[in-house]
Short mmCIF file of C-alpha atoms in Angstrom, two decimals:
data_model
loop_
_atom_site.label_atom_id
_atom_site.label_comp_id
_atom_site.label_asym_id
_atom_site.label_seq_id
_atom_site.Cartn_x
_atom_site.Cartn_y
_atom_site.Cartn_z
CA UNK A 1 87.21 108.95 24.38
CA UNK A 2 84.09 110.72 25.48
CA UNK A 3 83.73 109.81 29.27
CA UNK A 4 81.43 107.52 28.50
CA UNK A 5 81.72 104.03 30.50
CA UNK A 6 79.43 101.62 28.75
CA UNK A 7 79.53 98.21 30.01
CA UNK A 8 77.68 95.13 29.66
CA UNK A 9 77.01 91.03 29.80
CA UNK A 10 77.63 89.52 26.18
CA UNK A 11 74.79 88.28 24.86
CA UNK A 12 75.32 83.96 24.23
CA UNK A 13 76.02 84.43 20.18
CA UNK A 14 79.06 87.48 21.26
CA UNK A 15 79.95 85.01 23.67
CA UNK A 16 80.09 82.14 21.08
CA UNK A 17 82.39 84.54 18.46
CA UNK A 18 84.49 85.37 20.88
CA UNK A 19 84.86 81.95 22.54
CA UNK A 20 85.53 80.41 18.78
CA UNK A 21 87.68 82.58 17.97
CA UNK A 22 89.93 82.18 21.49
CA UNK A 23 89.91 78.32 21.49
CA UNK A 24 90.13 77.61 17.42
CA UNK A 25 93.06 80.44 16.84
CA UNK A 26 90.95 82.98 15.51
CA UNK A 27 88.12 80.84 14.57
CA UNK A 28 85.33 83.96 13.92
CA UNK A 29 87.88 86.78 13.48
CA UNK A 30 86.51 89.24 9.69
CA UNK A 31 89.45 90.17 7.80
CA UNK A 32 88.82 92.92 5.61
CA UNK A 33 90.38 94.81 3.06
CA UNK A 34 89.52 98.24 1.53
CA UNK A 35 90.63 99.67 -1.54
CA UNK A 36 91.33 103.52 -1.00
CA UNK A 37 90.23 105.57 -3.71
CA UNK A 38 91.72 108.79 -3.77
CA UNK A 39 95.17 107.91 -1.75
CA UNK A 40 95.56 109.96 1.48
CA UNK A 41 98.17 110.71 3.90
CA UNK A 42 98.45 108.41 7.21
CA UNK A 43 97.87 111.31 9.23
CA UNK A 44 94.50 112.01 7.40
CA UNK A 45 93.21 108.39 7.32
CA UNK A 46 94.16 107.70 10.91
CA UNK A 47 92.51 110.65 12.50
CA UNK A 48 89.15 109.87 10.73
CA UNK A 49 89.93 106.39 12.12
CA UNK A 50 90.26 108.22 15.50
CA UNK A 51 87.12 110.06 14.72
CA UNK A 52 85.13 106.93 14.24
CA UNK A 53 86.43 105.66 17.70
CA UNK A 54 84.82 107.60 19.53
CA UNK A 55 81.51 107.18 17.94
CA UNK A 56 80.91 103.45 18.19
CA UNK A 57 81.24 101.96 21.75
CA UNK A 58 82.21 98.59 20.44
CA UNK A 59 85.18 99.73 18.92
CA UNK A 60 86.34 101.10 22.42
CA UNK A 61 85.87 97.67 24.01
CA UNK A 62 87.48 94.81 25.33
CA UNK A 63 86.25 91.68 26.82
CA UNK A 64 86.46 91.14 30.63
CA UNK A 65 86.17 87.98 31.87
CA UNK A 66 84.78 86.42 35.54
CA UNK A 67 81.70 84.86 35.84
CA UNK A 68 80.29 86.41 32.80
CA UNK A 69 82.20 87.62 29.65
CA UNK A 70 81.59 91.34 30.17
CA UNK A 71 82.20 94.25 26.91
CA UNK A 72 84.25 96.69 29.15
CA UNK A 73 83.99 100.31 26.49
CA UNK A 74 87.37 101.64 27.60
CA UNK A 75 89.98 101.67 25.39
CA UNK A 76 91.61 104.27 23.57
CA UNK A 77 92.56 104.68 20.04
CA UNK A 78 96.09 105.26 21.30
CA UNK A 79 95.87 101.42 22.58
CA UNK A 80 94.15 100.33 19.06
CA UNK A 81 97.54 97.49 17.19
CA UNK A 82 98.37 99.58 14.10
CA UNK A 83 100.82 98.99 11.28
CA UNK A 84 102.22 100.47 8.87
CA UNK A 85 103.30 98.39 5.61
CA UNK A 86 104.87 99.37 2.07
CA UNK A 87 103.93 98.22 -0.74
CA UNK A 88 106.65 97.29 -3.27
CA UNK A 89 104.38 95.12 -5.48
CA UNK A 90 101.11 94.66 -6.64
CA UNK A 91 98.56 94.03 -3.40
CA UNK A 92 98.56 90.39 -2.46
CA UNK A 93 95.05 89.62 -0.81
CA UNK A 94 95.37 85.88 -0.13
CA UNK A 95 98.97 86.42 1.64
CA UNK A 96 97.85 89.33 3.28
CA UNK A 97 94.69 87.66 4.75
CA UNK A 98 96.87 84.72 6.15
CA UNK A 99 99.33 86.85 7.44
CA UNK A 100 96.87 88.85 8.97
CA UNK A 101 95.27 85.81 10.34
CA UNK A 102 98.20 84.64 11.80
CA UNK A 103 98.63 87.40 13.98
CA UNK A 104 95.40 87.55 15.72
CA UNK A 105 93.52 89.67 17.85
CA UNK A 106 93.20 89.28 21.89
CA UNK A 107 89.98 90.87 22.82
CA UNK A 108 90.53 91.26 26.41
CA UNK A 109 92.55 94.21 25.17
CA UNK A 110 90.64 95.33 21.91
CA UNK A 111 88.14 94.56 19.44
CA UNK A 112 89.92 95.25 16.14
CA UNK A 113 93.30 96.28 14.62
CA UNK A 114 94.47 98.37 11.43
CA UNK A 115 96.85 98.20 8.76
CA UNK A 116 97.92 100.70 6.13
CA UNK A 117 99.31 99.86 3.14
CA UNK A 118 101.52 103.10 1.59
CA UNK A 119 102.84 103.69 -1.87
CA UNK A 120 105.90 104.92 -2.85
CA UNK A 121 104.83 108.73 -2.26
CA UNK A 122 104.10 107.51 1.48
CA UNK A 123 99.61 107.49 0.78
CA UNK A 124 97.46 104.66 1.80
CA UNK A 125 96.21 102.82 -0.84
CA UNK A 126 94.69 99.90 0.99
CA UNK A 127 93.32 99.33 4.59
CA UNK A 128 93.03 96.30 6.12
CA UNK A 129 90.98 95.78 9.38
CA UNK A 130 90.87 92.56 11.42
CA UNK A 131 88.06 92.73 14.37
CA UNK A 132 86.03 90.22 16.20
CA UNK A 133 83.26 89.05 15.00
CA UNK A 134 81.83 89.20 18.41
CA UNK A 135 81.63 93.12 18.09
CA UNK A 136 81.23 93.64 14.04
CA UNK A 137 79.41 91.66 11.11
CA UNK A 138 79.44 92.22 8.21
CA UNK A 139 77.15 94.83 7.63
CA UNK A 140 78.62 96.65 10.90
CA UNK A 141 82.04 96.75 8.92
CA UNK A 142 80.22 98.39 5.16
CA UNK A 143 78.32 101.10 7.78
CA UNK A 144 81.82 101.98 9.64
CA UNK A 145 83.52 102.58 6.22
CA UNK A 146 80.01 104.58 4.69
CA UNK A 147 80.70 106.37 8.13
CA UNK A 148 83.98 107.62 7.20
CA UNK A 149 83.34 108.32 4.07
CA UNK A 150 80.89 110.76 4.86
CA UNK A 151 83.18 112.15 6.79
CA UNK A 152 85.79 113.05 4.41
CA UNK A 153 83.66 114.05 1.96
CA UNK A 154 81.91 116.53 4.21
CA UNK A 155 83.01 119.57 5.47
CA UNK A 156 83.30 120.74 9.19
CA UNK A 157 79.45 120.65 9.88
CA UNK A 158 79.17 117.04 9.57
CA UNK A 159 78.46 115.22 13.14
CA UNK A 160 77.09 112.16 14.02
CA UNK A 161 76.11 111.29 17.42
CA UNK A 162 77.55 109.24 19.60
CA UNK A 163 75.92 105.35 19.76
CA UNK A 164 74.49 103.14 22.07
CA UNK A 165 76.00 100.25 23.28
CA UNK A 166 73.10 98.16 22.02
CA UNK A 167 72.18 95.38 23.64
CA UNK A 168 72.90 91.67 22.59
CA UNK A 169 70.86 90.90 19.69
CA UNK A 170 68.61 87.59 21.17
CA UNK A 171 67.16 90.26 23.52
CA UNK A 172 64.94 91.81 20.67
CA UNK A 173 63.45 88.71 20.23
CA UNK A 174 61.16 86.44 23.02
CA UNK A 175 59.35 83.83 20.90
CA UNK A 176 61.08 80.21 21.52
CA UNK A 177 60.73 79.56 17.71
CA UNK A 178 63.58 81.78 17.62
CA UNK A 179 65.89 79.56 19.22
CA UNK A 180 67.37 76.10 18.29
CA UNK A 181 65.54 73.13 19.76
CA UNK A 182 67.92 70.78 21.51
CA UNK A 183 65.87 67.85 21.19
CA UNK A 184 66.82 67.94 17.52
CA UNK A 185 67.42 64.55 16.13
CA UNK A 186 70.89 63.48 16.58
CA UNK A 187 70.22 60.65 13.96
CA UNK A 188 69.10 63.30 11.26
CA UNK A 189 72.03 65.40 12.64
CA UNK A 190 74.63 62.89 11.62
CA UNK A 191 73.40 62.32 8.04
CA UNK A 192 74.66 66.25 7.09
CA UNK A 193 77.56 66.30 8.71
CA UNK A 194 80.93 65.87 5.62
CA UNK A 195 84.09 64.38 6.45
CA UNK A 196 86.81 66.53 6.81
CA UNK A 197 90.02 65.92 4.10
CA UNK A 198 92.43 65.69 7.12
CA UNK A 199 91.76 65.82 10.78
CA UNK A 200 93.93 68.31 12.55
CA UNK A 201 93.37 70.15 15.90
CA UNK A 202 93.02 73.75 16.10
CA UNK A 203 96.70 74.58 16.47
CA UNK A 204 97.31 72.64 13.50
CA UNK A 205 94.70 74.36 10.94
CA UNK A 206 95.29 77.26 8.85
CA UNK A 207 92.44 79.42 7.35
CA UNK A 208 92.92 80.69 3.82
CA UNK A 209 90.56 82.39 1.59
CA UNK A 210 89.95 82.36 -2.26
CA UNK A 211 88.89 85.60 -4.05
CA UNK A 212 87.03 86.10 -7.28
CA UNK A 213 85.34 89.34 -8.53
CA UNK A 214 82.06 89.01 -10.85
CA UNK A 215 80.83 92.32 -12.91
CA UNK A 216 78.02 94.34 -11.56
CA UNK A 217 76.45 94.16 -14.93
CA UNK A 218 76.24 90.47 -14.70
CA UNK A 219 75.41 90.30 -11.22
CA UNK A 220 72.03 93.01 -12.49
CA UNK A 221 71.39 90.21 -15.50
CA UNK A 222 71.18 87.55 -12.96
CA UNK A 223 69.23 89.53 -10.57
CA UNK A 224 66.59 90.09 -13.49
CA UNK A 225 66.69 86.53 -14.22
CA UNK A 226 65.87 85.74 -11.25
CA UNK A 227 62.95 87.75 -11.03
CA UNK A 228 61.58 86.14 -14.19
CA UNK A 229 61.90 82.66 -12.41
CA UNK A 230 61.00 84.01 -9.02
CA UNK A 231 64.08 83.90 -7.41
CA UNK A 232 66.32 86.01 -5.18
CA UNK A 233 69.79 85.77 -5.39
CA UNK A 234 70.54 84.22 -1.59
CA UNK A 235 68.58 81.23 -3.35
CA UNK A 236 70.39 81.35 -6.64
CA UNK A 237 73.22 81.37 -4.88
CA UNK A 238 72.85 78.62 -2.73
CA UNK A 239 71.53 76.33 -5.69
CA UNK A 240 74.73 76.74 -7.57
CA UNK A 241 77.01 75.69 -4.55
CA UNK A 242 74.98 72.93 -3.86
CA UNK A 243 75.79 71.95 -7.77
CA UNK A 244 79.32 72.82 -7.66
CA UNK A 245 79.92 70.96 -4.37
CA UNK A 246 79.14 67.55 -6.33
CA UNK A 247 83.03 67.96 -7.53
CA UNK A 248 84.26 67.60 -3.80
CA UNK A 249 85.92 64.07 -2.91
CA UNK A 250 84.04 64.36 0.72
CA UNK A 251 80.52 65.20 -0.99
CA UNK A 252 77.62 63.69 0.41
CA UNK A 253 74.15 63.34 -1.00
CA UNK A 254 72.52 65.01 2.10
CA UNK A 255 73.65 68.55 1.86
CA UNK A 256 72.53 71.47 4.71
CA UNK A 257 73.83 75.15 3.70
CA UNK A 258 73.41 77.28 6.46
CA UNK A 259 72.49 80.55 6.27
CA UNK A 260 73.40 83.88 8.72
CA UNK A 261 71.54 86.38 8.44
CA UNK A 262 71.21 89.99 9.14
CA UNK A 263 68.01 89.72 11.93
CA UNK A 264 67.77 94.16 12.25
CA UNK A 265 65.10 94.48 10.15
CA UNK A 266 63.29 92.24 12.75
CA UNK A 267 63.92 94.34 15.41
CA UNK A 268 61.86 97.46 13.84
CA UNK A 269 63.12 100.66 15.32
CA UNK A 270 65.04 99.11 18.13
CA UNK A 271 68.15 99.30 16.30
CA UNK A 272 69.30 102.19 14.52
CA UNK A 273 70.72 102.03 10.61
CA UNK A 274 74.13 103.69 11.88
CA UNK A 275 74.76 100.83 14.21
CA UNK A 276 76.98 98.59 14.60
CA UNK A 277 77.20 95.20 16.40
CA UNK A 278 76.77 91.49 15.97
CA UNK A 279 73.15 91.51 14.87
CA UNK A 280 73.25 88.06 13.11
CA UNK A 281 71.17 84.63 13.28
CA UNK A 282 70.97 81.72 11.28
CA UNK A 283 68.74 79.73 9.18
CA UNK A 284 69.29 76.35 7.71
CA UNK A 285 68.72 75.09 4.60
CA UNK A 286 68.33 71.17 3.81
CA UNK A 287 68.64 69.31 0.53
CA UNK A 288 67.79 65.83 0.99
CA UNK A 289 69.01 62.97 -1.95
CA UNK A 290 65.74 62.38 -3.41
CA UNK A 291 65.76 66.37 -4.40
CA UNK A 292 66.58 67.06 -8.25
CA UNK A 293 69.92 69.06 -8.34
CA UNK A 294 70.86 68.93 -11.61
CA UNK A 295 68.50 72.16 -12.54
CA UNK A 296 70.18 75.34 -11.65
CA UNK A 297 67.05 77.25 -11.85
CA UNK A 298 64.42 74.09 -10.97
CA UNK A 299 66.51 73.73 -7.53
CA UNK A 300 66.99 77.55 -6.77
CA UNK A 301 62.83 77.92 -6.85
CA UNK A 302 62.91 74.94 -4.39
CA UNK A 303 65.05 76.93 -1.79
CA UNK A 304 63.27 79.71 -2.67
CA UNK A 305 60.07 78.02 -1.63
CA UNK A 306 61.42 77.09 1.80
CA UNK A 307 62.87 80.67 2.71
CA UNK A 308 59.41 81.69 2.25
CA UNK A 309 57.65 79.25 4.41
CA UNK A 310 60.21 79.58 7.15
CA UNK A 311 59.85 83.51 6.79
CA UNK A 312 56.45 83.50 6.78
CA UNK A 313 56.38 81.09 9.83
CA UNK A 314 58.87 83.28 11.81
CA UNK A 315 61.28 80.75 11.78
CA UNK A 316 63.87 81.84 9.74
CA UNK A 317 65.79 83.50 12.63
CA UNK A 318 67.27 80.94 14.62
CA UNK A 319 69.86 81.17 17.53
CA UNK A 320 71.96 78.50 18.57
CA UNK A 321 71.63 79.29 22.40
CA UNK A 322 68.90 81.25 25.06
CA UNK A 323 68.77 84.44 26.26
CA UNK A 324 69.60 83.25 29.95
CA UNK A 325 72.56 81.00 28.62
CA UNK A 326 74.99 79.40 31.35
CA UNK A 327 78.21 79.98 30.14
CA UNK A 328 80.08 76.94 30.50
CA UNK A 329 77.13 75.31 27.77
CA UNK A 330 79.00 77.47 25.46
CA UNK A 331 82.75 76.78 26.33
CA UNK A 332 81.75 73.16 26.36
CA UNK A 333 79.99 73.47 23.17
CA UNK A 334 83.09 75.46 21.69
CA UNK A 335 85.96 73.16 22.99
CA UNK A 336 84.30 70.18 20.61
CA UNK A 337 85.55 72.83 17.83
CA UNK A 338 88.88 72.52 19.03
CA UNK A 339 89.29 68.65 18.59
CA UNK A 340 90.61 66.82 15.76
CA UNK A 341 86.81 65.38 14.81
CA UNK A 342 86.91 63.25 11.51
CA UNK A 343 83.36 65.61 10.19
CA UNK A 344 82.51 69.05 10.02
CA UNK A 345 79.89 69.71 12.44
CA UNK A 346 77.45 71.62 9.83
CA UNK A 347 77.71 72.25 5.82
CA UNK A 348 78.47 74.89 3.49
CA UNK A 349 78.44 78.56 4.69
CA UNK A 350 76.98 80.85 2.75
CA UNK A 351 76.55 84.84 3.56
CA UNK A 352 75.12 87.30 1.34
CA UNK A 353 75.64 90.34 2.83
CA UNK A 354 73.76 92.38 -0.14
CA UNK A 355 74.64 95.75 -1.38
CA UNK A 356 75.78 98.61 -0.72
CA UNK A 357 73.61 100.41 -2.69
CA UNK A 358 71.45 99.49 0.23
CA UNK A 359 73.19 102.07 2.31
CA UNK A 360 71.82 104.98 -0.76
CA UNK A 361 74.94 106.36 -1.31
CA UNK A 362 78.31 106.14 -3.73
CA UNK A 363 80.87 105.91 -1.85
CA UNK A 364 84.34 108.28 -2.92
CA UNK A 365 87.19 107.30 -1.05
CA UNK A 366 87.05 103.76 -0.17
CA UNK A 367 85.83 100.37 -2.14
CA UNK A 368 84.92 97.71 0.52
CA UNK A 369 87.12 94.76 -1.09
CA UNK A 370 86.09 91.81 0.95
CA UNK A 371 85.54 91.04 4.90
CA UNK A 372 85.90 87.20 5.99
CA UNK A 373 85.98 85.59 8.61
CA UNK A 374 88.84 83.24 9.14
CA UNK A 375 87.92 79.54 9.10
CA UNK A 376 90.09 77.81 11.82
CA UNK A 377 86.91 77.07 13.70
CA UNK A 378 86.35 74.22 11.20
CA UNK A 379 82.41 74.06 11.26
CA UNK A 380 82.32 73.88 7.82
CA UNK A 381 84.17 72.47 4.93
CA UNK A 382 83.35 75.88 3.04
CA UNK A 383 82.34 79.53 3.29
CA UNK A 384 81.04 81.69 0.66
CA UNK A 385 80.65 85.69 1.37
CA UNK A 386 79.11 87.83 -1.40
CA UNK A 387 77.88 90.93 -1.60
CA UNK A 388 77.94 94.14 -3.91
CA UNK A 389 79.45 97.66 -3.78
CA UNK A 390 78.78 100.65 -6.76
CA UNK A 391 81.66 99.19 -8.40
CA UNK A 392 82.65 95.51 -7.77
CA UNK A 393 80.66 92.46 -6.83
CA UNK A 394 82.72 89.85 -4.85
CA UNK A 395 82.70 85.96 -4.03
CA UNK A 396 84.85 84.88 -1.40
CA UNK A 397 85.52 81.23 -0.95
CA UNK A 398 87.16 81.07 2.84
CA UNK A 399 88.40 77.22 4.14
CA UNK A 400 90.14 75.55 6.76
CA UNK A 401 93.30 73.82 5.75
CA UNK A 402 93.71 71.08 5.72
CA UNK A 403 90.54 70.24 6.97
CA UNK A 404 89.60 71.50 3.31
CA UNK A 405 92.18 71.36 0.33
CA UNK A 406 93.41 74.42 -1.94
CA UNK A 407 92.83 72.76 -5.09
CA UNK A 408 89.22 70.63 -4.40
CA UNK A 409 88.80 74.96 -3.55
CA UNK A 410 89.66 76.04 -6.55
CA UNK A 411 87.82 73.29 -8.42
CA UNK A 412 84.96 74.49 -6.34
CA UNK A 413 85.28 78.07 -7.04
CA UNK A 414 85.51 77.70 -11.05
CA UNK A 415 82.27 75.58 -10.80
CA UNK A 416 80.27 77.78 -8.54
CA UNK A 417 81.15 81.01 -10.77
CA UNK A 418 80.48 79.23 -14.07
CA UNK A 419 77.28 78.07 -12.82
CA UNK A 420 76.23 81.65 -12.70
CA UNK A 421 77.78 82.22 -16.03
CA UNK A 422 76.18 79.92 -17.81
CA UNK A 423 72.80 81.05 -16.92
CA UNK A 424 73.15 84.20 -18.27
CA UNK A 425 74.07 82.47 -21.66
CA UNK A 426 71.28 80.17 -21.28
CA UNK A 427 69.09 82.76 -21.73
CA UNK A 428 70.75 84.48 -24.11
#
């Protein structure tokens, strides 16, 4: 620790992770696992995770409650869960990520835990991190690891400063297009909310996750497609899971896929490239039944179309409550989640957290596998996370059992990927 004490008020969306993830047994909690390159000891990997610590004020933090839900920057790495596990067979990611789930995190003590996984010759081959979403998104979690990379590729001279606790993301932006309008149509509401498989309360669900990888090279072809049709891949990507959700037993005709987003780039300069945080909002995307879905291509220009206009008028940032929330609107909001409710409350999920080629490097010792977040919170029947590293490009297909079944998953998955595929031989 540095001496340091950073505190401050969450902002409403940290206090809506955190809240999820309390009431809905782990609701927003990110899961990741990372593939480690060049195998190292545990005492190497855990002091550059001890390193790292000290850096990033959110990963000393805890949540303190009272009248407002407070980060309190205080804890040691000493204090950080750690485990060690062996590896006597190949790595199981689905087990491992309900396993993982199933343990938890309490962040009024920390904001993330570790895992190692060791070989037979006692190196780490894999790394698995579970932390609140509250304090890292996705992005957050591909810097840390770019972080540490750098660090144990470079020599002694490397620093990097210590960060700011920044502050919560809403308070960047001040326009009230920015935030949702409750006098939204309850009517209109209703007509895009799906109907669970299985009511079950929170205690009762189970989040699982689905994993498939998809070549770079193909992910490129598509990407060059798309360009041809004038389409970026969040769009492509959102046509085809509107397409492959049509073999669901609880699809509907009305169809909303909502969006998160990272929102930094909106900030300008206010927050830095090395930081880390929640820096996240939402836009919403909403396919109507008089919309044409049966062209891939025809339907992705469509979304397309409508990212653009809500871009262009500033609305595609959108956050669920104000800057100068009360925070009982948010537990009451949250403890709906926790109910047995016969609908999900919004659509399909769908998070493309990009590349990191973004981040202009190639990484050496670690390959960011995949980061979800666990679906207990039942908001939607499905989530899809994708996003690119120098060597793998990932779909993960996360879901709530049994608000959402395995195998109507599955059926889902094989649809959504050869969607994809068969453009590329389309246009062969």
């Amino acid at each position: 620790m540095s001496g340091r004490e950073l505190s401050r008020a969450l902002g409403p969306e940290e206090v809506l992770f955190t809240e999820l993830a309390r009431r809905t047994c782990g609701g927003t909690l990110i899961i990741s696992f990372i593939k480690v390159l060049i195998p190292m000891s545990i005492e190497q990997l855990k002091s550059g995770f001890a390193w790292i610590h000290t850096i990033y004020p959110l990963l000393q933090a805890r949540v303190e409650t009272g009248e407002q839900l407070c980060w309190r920057c205080d804890v040691p790495f000493e204090s950080i869960p750690f485990e060690i596990r062996r590896l006597d067979k190949p790595f199981d990611f689905e087990h491992e990520f309900n396993r993982r789930g199933e343990l938890g995190l309490d962040v009024s003590k920390c904001t993330y835990t570790i895992t190692f996984y060791i070989n037979s010759d006692d190196k780490v081959e894999w790394v698995s991190l579970v932390s609140s979403h509250a304090a890292l998104d996705g992005r957050s979690i591909m810097t840390l690891f770019y972080v540490l990379d750098l660090y144990f590729k470079s020599d002694d001279s490397f620093r990097l400063e210590e960060q700011p606790l920044y502050d919560p993301v809403e308070s960047y932006f001040n326009s009230p297009k920015h935030f949702a309008n409750k006098e939204s149509s309850q009517f209109k509401n209703n007509l895009f909310k799906w109907p669970v498989e299985e009511p079950a309360f929170a205690a009762e669900r189970e989040g699982h996750a689905i994993y498939r990888a998809f070549p770079v090279e193909e992910i490129t072809e598509l990407a060059i497609l798309g360009k041809r049709h004038k389409v970026r891949p969040t769009a492509l990507f959102c046509a085809a899971a509107i397409q492959a959700a049509q073999i669901l037993p609880n699809h509907k005709d009305w169809i909303s896929i909502l969006l998160p987003m990272d929102v930094r780039d909106l900030c300008g300069s206010q927050i830095g490239i090395s930081a880390i945080g929640a820096f996240s909002a939402a836009t919403t995307l909403e396919i109507m039944p008089d919309i044409d879905i049966e062209d891939t291509w025809q339907l992705a220009q469509y979304l397309q179309f409508e990212l653009d206009r809500q871009a262009e008028a500033g609305e595609s940032c959108k956050f669920l409550f104000p800057q100068n929330y009360k925070l009982n609107d948010i537990i009451d909001f949250v403890q709906e989640y926790e109910n047995n409710k016969p609908v999900f409350p919004e659509g399909i999920c769908i998070s493309n957290v990009g590349s990191m080629k973004a981040l202009n490097t190639e990484m050496k010792y670690f390959e960011i596998v995949s980061g979800i977040p666990l679906q207990t919170h039942g908001a939607h029947p499905i989530s899809i996370l994708t996003y690119s590293t120098m060597r793998n490009s990932v779909f993960v297909f996360s879901y709530c059992d049994p608000l959402t079944k395995r195998d109507n998953i599955l059926n889902f998955a094989e649809r959504f990927i050869n969607t994809l595929k068969k453009l590329e031989l389309s246009d062969m």
